[in-house]
Coordinates of C-alpha atoms and ligand atoms in Angstrom, one line a residue:
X1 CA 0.0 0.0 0.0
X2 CA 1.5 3.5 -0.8
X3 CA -0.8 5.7 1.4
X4 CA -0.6 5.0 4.9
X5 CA -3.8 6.0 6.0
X6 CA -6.6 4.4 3.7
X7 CA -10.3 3.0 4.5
X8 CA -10.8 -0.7 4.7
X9 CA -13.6 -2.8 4.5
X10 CA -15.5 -3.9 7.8
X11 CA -13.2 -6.9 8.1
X12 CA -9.9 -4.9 7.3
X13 CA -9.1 -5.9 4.0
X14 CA -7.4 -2.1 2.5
X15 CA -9.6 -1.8 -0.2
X16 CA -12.2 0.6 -0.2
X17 CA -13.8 2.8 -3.2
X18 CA -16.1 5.9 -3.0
X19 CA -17.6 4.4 -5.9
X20 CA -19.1 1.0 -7.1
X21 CA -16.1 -1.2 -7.7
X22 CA -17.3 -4.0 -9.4
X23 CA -19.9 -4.2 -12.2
X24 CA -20.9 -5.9 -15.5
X25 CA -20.9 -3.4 -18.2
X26 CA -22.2 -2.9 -21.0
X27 CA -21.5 -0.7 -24.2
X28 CA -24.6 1.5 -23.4
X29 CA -22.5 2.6 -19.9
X30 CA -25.0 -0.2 -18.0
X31 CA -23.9 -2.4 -15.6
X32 CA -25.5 -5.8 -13.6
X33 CA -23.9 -5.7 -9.7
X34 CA -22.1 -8.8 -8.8
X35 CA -22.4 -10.7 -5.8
X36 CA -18.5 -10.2 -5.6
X37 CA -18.5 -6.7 -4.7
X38 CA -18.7 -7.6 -1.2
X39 CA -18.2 -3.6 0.0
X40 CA -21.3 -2.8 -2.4
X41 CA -23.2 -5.8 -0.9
X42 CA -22.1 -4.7 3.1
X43 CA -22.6 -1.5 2.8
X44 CA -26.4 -2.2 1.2
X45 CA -26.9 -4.2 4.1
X46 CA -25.8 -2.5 6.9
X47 CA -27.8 0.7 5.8
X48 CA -31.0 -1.6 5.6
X49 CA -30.1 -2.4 9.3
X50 CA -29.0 0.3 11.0
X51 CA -32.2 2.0 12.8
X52 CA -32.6 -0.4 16.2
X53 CA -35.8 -0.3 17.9
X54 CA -37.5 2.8 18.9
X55 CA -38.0 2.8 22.3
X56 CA -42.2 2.6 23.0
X57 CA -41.7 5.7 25.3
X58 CA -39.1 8.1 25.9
X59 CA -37.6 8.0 22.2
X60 CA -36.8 11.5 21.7
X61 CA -33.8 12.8 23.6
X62 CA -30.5 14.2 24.5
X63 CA -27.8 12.9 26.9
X64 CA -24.5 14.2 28.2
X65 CA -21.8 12.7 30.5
X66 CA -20.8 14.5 34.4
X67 CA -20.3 14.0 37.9
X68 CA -22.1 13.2 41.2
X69 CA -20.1 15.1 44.2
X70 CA -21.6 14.0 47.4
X71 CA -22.3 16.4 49.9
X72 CA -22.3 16.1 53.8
X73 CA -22.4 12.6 55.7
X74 CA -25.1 10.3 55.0
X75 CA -23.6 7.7 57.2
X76 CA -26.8 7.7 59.7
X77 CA -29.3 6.8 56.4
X78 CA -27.5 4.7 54.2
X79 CA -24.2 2.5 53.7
X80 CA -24.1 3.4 50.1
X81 CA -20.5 4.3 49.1
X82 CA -20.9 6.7 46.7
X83 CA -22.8 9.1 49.3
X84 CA -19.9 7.7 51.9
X85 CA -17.7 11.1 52.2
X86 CA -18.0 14.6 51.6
X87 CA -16.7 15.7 48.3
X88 CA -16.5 11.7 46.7
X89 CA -17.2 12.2 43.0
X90 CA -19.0 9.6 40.7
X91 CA -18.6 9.4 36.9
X92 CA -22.8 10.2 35.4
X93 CA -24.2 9.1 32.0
X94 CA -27.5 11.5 31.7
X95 CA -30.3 10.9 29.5
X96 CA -33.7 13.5 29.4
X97 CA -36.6 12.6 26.8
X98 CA -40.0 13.1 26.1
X99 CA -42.0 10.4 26.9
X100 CA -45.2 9.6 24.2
X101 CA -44.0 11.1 20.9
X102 CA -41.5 9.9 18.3
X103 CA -37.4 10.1 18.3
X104 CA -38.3 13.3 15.4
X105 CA -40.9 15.0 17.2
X106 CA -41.0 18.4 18.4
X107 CA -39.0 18.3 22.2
X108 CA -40.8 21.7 23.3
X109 CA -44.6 19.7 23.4
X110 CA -46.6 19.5 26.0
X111 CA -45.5 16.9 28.0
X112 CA -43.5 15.0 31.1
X113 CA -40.2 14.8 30.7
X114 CA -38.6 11.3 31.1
X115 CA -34.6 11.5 33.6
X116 CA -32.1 8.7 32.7
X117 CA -29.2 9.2 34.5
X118 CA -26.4 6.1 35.5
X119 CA -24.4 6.2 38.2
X120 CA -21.2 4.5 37.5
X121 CA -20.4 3.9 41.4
X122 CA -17.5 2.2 42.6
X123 CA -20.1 -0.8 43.9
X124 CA -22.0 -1.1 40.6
X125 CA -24.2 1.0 38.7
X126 CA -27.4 2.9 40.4
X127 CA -29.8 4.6 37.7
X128 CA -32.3 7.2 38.6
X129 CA -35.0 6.8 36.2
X130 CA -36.9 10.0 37.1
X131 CA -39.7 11.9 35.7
X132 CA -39.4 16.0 35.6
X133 CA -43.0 15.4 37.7
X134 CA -43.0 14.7 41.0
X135 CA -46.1 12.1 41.2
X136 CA -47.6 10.0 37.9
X137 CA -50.8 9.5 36.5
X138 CA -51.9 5.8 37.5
X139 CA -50.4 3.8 40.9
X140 CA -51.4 0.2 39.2
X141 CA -48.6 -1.0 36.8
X142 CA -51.5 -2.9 34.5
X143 CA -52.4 0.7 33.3
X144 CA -48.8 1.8 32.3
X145 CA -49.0 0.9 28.4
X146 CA -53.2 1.6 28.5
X147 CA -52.2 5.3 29.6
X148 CA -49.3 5.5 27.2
X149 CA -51.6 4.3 24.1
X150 CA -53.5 6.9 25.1
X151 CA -51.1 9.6 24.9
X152 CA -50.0 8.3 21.4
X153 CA -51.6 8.0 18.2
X154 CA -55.1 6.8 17.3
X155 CA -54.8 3.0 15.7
X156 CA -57.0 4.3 12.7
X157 CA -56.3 8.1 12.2
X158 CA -52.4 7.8 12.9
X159 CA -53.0 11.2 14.8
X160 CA -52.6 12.4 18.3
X161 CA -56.0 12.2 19.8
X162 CA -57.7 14.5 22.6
X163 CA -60.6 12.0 22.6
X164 CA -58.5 9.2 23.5
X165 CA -56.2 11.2 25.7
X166 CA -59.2 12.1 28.2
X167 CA -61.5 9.4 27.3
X168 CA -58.3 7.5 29.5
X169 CA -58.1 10.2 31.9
X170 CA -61.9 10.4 33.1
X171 CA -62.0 6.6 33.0
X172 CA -58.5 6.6 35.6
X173 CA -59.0 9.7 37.5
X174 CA -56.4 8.8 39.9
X175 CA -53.9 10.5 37.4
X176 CA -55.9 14.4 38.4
X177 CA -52.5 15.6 40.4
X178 CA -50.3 14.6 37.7
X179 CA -52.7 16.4 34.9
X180 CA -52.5 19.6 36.9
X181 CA -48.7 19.6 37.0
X182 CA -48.5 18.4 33.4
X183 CA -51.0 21.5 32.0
X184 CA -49.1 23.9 34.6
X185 CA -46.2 26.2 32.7
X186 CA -44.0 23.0 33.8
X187 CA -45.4 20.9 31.4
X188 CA -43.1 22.8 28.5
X189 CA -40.2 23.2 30.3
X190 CA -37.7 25.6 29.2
X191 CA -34.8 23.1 27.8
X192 CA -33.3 20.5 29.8
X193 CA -31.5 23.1 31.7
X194 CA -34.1 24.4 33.6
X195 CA -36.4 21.3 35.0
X196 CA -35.9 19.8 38.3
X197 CA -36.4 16.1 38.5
X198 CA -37.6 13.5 41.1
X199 CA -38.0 10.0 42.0
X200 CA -41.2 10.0 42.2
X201 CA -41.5 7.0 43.8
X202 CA -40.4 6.0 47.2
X203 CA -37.1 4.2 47.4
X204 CA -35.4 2.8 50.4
X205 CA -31.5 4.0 51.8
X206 CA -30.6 0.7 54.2
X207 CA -27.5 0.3 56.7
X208 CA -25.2 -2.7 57.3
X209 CA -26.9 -2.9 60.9
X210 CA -30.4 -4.1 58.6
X211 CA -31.9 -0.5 59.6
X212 CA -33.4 1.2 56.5
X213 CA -35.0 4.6 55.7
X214 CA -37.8 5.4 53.0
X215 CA -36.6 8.4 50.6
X216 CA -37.5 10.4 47.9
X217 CA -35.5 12.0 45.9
X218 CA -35.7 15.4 44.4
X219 CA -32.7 16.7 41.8
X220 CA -33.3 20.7 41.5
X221 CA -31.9 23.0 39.0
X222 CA -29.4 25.5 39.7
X223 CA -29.8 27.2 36.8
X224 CA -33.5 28.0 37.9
X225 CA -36.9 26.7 36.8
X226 CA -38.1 28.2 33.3
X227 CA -40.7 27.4 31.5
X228 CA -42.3 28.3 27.7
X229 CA -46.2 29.4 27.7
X230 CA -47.8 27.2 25.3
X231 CA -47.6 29.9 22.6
X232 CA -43.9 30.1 23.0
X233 CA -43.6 26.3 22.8
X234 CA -45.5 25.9 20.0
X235 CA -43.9 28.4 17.7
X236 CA -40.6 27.0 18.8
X237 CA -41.7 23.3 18.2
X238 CA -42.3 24.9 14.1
X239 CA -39.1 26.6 13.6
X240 CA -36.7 24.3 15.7
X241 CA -38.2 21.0 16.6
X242 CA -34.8 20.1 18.3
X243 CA -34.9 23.2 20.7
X244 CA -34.0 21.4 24.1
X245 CA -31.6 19.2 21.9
X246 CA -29.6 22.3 20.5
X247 CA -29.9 24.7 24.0
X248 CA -28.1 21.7 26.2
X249 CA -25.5 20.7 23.8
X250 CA -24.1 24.4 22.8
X251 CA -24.4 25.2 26.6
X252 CA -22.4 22.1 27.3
X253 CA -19.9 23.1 24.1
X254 CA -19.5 26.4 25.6
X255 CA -18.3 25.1 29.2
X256 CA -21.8 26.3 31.0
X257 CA -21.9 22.6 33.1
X258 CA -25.9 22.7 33.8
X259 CA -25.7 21.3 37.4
X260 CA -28.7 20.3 40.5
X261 CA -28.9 20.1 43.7
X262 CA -29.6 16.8 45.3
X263 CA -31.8 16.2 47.9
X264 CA -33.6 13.7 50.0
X265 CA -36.7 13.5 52.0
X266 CA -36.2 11.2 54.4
X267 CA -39.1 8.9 56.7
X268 CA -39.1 6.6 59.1
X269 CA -40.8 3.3 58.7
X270 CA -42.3 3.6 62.5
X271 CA -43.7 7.0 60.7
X272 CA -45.0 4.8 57.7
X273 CA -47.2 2.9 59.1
X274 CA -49.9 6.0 60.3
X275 CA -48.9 8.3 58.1
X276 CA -52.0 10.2 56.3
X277 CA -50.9 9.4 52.8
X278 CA -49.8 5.8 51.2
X279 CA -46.3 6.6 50.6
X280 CA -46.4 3.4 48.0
X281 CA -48.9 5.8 45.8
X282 CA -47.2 7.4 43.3
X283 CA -50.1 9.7 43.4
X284 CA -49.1 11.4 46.2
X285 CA -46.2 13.9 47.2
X286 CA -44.6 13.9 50.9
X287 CA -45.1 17.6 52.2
X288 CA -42.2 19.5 52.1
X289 CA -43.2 20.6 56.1
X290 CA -44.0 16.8 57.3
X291 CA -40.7 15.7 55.5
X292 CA -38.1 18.3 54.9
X293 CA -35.4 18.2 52.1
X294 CA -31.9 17.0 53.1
X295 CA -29.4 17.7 50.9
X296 CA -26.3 14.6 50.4
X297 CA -25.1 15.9 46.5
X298 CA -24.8 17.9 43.1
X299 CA -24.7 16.8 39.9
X300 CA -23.2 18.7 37.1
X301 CA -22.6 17.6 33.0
X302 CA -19.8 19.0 31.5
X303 CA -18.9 16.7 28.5
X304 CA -21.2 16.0 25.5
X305 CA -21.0 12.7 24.0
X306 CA -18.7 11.4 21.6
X307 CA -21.3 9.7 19.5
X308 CA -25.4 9.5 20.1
X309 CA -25.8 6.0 19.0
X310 CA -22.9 4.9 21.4
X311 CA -23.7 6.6 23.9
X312 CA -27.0 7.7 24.5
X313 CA -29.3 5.7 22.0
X314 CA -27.6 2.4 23.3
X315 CA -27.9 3.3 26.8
X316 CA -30.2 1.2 29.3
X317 CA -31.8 2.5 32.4
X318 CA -33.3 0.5 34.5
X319 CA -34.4 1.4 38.8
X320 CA -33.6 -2.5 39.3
X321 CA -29.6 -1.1 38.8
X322 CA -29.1 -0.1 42.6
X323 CA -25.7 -0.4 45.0
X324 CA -25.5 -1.6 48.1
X325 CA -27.3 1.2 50.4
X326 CA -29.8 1.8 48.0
X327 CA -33.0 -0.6 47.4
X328 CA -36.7 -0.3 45.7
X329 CA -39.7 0.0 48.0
X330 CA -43.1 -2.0 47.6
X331 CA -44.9 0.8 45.3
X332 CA -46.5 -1.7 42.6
X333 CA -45.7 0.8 39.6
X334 CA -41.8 0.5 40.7
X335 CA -41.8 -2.9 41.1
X336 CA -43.9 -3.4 37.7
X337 CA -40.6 -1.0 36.3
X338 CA -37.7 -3.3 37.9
X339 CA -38.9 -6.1 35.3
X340 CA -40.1 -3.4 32.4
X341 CA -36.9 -1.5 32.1
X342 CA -34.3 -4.7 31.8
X343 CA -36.9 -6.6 29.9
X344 CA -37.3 -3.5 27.1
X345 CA -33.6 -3.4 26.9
X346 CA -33.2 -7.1 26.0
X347 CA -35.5 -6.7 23.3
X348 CA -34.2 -3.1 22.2
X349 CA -30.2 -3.7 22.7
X350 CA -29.9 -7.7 22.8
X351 CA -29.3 -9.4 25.9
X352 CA -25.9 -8.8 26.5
X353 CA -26.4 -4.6 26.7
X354 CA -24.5 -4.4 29.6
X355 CA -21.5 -4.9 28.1
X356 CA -21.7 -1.7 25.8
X357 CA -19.4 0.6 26.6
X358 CA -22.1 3.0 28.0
X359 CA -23.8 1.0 29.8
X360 CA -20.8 -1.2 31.3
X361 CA -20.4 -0.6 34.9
X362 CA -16.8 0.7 35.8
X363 CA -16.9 -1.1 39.1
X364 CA -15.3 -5.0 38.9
X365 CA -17.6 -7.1 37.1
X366 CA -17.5 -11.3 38.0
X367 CA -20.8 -12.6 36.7
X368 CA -20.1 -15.6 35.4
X369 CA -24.1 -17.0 35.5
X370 CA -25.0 -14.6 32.3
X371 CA -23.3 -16.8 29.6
X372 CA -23.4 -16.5 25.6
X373 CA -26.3 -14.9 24.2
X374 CA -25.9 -12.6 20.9
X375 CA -23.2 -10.2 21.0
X376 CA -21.5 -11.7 23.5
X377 CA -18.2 -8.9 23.3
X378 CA -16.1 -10.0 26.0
X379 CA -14.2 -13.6 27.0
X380 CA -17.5 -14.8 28.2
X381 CA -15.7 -15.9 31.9
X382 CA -13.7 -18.8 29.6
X383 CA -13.8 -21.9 31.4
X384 CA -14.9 -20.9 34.6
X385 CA -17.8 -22.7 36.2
X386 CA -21.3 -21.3 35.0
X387 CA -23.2 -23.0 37.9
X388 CA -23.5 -22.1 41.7
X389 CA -22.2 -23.8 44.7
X390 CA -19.1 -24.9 42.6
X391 CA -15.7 -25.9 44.3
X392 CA -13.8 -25.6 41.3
X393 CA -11.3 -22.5 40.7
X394 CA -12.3 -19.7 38.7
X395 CA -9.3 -19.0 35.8
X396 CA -7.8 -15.9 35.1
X397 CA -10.8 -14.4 34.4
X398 CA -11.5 -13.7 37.9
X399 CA -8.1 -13.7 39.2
X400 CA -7.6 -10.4 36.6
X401 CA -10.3 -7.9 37.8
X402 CA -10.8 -9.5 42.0
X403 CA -8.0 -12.1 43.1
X404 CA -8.5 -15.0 44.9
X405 CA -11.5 -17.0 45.3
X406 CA -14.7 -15.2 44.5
X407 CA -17.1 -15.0 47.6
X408 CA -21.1 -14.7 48.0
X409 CA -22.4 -11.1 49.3
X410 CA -25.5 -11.2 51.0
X411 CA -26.8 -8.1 49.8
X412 CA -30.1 -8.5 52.1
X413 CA -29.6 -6.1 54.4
X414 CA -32.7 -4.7 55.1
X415 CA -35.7 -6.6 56.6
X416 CA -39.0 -5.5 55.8
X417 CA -41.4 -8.3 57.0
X418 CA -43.9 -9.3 55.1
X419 CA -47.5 -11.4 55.8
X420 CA -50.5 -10.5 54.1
X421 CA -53.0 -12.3 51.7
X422 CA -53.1 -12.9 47.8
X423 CA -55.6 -10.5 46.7
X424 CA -56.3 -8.0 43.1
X425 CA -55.1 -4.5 43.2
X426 CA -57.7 -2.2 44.6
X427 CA -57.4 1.8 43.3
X428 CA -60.3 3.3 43.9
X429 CA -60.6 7.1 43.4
X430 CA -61.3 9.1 47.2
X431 CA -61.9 12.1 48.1
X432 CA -58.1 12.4 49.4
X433 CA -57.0 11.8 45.6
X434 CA -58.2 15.4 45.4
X435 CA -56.5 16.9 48.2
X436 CA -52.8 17.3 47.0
X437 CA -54.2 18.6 43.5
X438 CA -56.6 21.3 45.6
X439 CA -52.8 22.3 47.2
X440 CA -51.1 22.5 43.8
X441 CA -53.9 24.9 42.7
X442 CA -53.4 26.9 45.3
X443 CA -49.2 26.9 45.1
X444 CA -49.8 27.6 41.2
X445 CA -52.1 30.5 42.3
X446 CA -49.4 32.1 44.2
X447 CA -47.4 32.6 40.8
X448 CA -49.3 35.8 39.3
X449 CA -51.3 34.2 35.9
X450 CA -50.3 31.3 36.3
X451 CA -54.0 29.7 36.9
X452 CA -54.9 31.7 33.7
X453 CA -52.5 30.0 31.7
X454 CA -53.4 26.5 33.0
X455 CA -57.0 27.2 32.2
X456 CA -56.1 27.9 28.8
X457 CA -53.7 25.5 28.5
X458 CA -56.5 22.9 29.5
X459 CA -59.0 24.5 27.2
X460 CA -57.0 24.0 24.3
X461 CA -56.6 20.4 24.6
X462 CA -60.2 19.3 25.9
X463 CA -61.6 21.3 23.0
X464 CA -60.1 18.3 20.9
X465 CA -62.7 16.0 22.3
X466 CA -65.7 15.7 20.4
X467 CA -68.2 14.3 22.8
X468 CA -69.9 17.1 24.5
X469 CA -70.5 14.3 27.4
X470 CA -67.2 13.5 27.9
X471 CA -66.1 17.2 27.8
X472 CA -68.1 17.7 30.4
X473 CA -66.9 14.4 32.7
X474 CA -63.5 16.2 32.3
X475 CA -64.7 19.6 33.9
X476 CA -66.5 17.6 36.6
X477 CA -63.6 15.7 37.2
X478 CA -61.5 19.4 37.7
X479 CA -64.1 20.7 39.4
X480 CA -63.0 18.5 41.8
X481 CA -60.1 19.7 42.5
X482 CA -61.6 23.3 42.3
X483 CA -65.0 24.3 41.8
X484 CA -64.2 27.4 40.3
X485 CA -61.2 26.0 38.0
X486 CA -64.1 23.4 36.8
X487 CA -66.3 26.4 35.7
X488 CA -63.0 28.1 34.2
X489 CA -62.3 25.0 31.7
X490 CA -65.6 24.5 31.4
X491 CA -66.3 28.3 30.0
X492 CA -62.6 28.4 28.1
X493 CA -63.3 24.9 26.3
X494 CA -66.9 25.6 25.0
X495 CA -65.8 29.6 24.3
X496 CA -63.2 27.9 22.2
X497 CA -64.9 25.2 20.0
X498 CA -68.0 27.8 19.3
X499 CA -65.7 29.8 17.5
Ligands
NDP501 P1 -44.8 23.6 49.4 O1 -45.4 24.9 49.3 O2 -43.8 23.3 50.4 O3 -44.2 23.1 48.0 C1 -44.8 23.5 46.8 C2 -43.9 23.0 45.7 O4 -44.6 23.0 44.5 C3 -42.7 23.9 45.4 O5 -41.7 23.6 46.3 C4 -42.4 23.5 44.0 O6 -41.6 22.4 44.0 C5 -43.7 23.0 43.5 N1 -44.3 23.7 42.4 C6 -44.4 25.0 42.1 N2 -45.1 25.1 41.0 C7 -45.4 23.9 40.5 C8 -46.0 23.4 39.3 N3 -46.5 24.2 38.4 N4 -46.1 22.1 39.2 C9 -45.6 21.3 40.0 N5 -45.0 21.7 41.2 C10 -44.9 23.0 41.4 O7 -46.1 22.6 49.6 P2 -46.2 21.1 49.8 O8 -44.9 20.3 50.0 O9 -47.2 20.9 50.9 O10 -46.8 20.7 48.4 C11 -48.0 21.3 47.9 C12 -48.2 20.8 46.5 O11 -47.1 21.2 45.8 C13 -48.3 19.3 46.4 O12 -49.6 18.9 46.6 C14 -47.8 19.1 45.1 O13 -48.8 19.2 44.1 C15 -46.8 20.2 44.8 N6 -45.4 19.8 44.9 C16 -44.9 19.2 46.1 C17 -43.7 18.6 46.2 C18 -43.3 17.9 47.4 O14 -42.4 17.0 47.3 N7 -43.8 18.2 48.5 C19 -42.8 18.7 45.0 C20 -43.3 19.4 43.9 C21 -44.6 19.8 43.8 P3 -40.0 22.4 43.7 O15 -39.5 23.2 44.9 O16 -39.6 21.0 43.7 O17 -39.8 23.1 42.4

């Protein structure tokens, strides 16, 4: 070879051409392809194959790398090691979406925003798969893809579909607090930048000693919450459909590192037991009087990725990725996602994805009881014993990332008991479902307008719906929350469609 940088095939052979390099001609400049050409025939191929699955939710998105910096001493909530000292710093993978619209849709529509971020501790990974919402519409996992459907395009039309949207919302009116926030100005966020995030659900923070805390979690923006009116958000999702994409790259690109505050709320299980809410109800909020934040870290990005395939479209989240410390609680929709997440993955990436490079953990890896499968990238533990209990010696394989003899961690340390009977999920809509939206109505009315907007906001979706019965469900079912916000929707939506 004279040059000595040239382009190769896939499998290295130094011959590449910017043109087809083999044909049949003829004498009228013709040509048949040949199955020879073996870069015509790859690169055919590999176009035809390159698009992996859309994810069902959360497809449209943007992702950058950081750091977790814990802050204070958590050592009297939790054993995890990545909170252990003031000041430790964990390498983050961070990944914000929408949720129901497609990988090309506009990222300034109304809508929650979906919070992917890894944790590559030094005791595994931890992933925070958080919503930019602090509570959700449903608290029974069987409505998950029901509600999403919903949100997403009729089966016939192929369009987005107020009908549908509240038909689902009237019919599961558990989901009232989370339509308040999600019509609210915080429901077009003002880029990725400016939303806070939270756990949403309750997790647990556990000790060595078998003592454990619930938690929720709650990531807040230091550049400030800012949010578009729907006006601005709509003329933005015309001329730049890619807005949040665009703002949180070029901030990243010119070194301002977006960063949050991270805080807890933090309750006892002796306070659990009476307390006036269901804190396995991811309905419901814990009052910021009744359970104070605490704050244990900040997270900051300051490194776009190399590649979006590589790095953000191939990454996996999943809240069943937790560290010693750190552990799920019994709220049904989380333990419904701790099977959904990994199981979507599989499917989406193969079932080897951990071993991507994004999503591989950067702690020591021995697993040698997930074998083969498709993909399989690394040296598959060679010949060490792929069945428990076994007295035989691991080879180098373990020797190279642990030394000597790998041992069983009970990881168990926390001891919720459990006795209770097999029976079907009961979610029946109270009068107490109503009570945290009521509060949010009033918190939104501190903000001058702000009730105005929501109205509005409101009005110009449920004027979609063409049933004038099921128009007015919806304002019966507001006018729950607030007799006089009923009336407003009620007035706006009917104002609207008589025009
Ligand atoms: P507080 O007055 O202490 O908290 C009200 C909180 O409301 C604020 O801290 C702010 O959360 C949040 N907020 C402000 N505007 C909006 C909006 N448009 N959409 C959603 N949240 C908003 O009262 P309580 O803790 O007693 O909560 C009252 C209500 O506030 C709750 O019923 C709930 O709807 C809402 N809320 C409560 C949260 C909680 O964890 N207690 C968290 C978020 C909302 P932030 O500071 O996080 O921005």
């Amino acid at each position: 070879m004279s040059a000595d940088k040239y382009y190769t095939l896939a499998e290295g052979c130094p011959f590449a051409s910017s043109s087809t390099a083999v044909l049949m001609r003829n004498r009228q400049g013709g040509g048949l392809g040949l199955l020879q050409d073996t870069q015509l025939i790859e690169t055919l191929a590999h176009f035809s194959r390159e698009r992996i699955p859309e994810r069902v939710v959360h497809a449209k998105a943007i992702g950058a790398y950081g750091e977790f910096e814990a802050i204070g001493d958590c050592s009297d909530i939790t054993s995890a090691s990545f909170l252990k000292k003031d000041g430790k710093k964990t390498p983050v993978l961070l990944r914000v979406s929408t949720v129901g619209p497609e990988s090309g849709s506009a990222d300034t529509s109304r809508d929650v925003h979906g919070w992917g971020m890894k944790m590559y501790t030094d005791e595994g990974n931890l992933d925070w798969v958080f919503n930019n919402t602090p509570v959700f519409f449903i608290r029974d996992p069987i409505k998950f893809p029901s509600m999403n459907r919903s949100h997403k395009r009729h089966p016939k039309s192929h369009l987005p579909d107020a009908n549908m949207f509240w038909d689902f919302h009237v019919g599961n009116p558990e989901g009232i607090h989370q339509l308040l926030v999600l019509f609210s100005d915080r429901g077009t966020p003002q880029s990725v930048r400016f939303l806070n995030s939270y756990s949403g659900h309750t997790y647990k923070f556990t000790k060595e000693d078998g003592s454990f805390k619930y938690i929720k979690i709650h990531m807040k923006t230091c550049q400030g919450v800012k949010n578009f009116t729907q006006e601005e958000a709509t003329k933005i999702a015309g001329e730049d459909p890619d807005y949040m994409i665009r703002d949180m790259f070029e901030a990243i690109e010119r070194e301002e590192y977006p960063s949050w505050n991270v805080f807890v709320q933090v309750m006892d299980p002796s306070e659990a037991e009476n307390y006036k809410w269901n804190i396995f109800d991811m309905t419901k909020v814990w009052p910021h009087t009744d359970f104070p934040l605490r704050k244990i870290g900040k997270m900051t990005l300051n490194r776009n990725p190399g590649n979006y395939f590589a790095d953000i479209e191939q990454a996996a989240f999943s809240p069943s990725n937790m560290v010693p410390g750190f552990s799920a609680s019994a709220d049904p929709v989380l333990q419904a996602r701790l099977f959904a997440y990994p199981d979507a993955a599989r499917y989406r990436l193969g079932v080897n994805y951990q071993q991507i490079p994004t999503n591989a953990a950067k702690a020591p890896v021995y697993c040698p009881f997930q074998r083969d499968g498709k993909m399989r990238m690394d040296g598959n533990y060679g010949g060490d014993p792929n069945y428990v209990n076994s007295s035989l010696q691991p080879t180098k394989f373990y020797q190279e990332i642990k030394g000597g003899s790998p041992q069983s961690l009970s990881l168990h340390t926390e001891h919720e008991q459990w006795v209770g009977e097999v029976t079907t999920f009961t979610s029946h809509i109270t009068d107490d479902d109503f009570v945290q939206p009521a509060a949010l109505w009033e918190v939104i009315g501190r903000e001058p307008g702000h009730q105005d907007r929501v109205i509005a906001n409101l009005a110009g979706s449920i004027s979609g719906v063409k049933s004038s019965k099921l128009r007015h469900e919806v304002y019966t079912l507001f006018s729950h929350v607030n007799q006089d916000l009923g009336t407003k929707v009620m007035k706006a939506t009917e104002a609207a469609i008589k025009h």
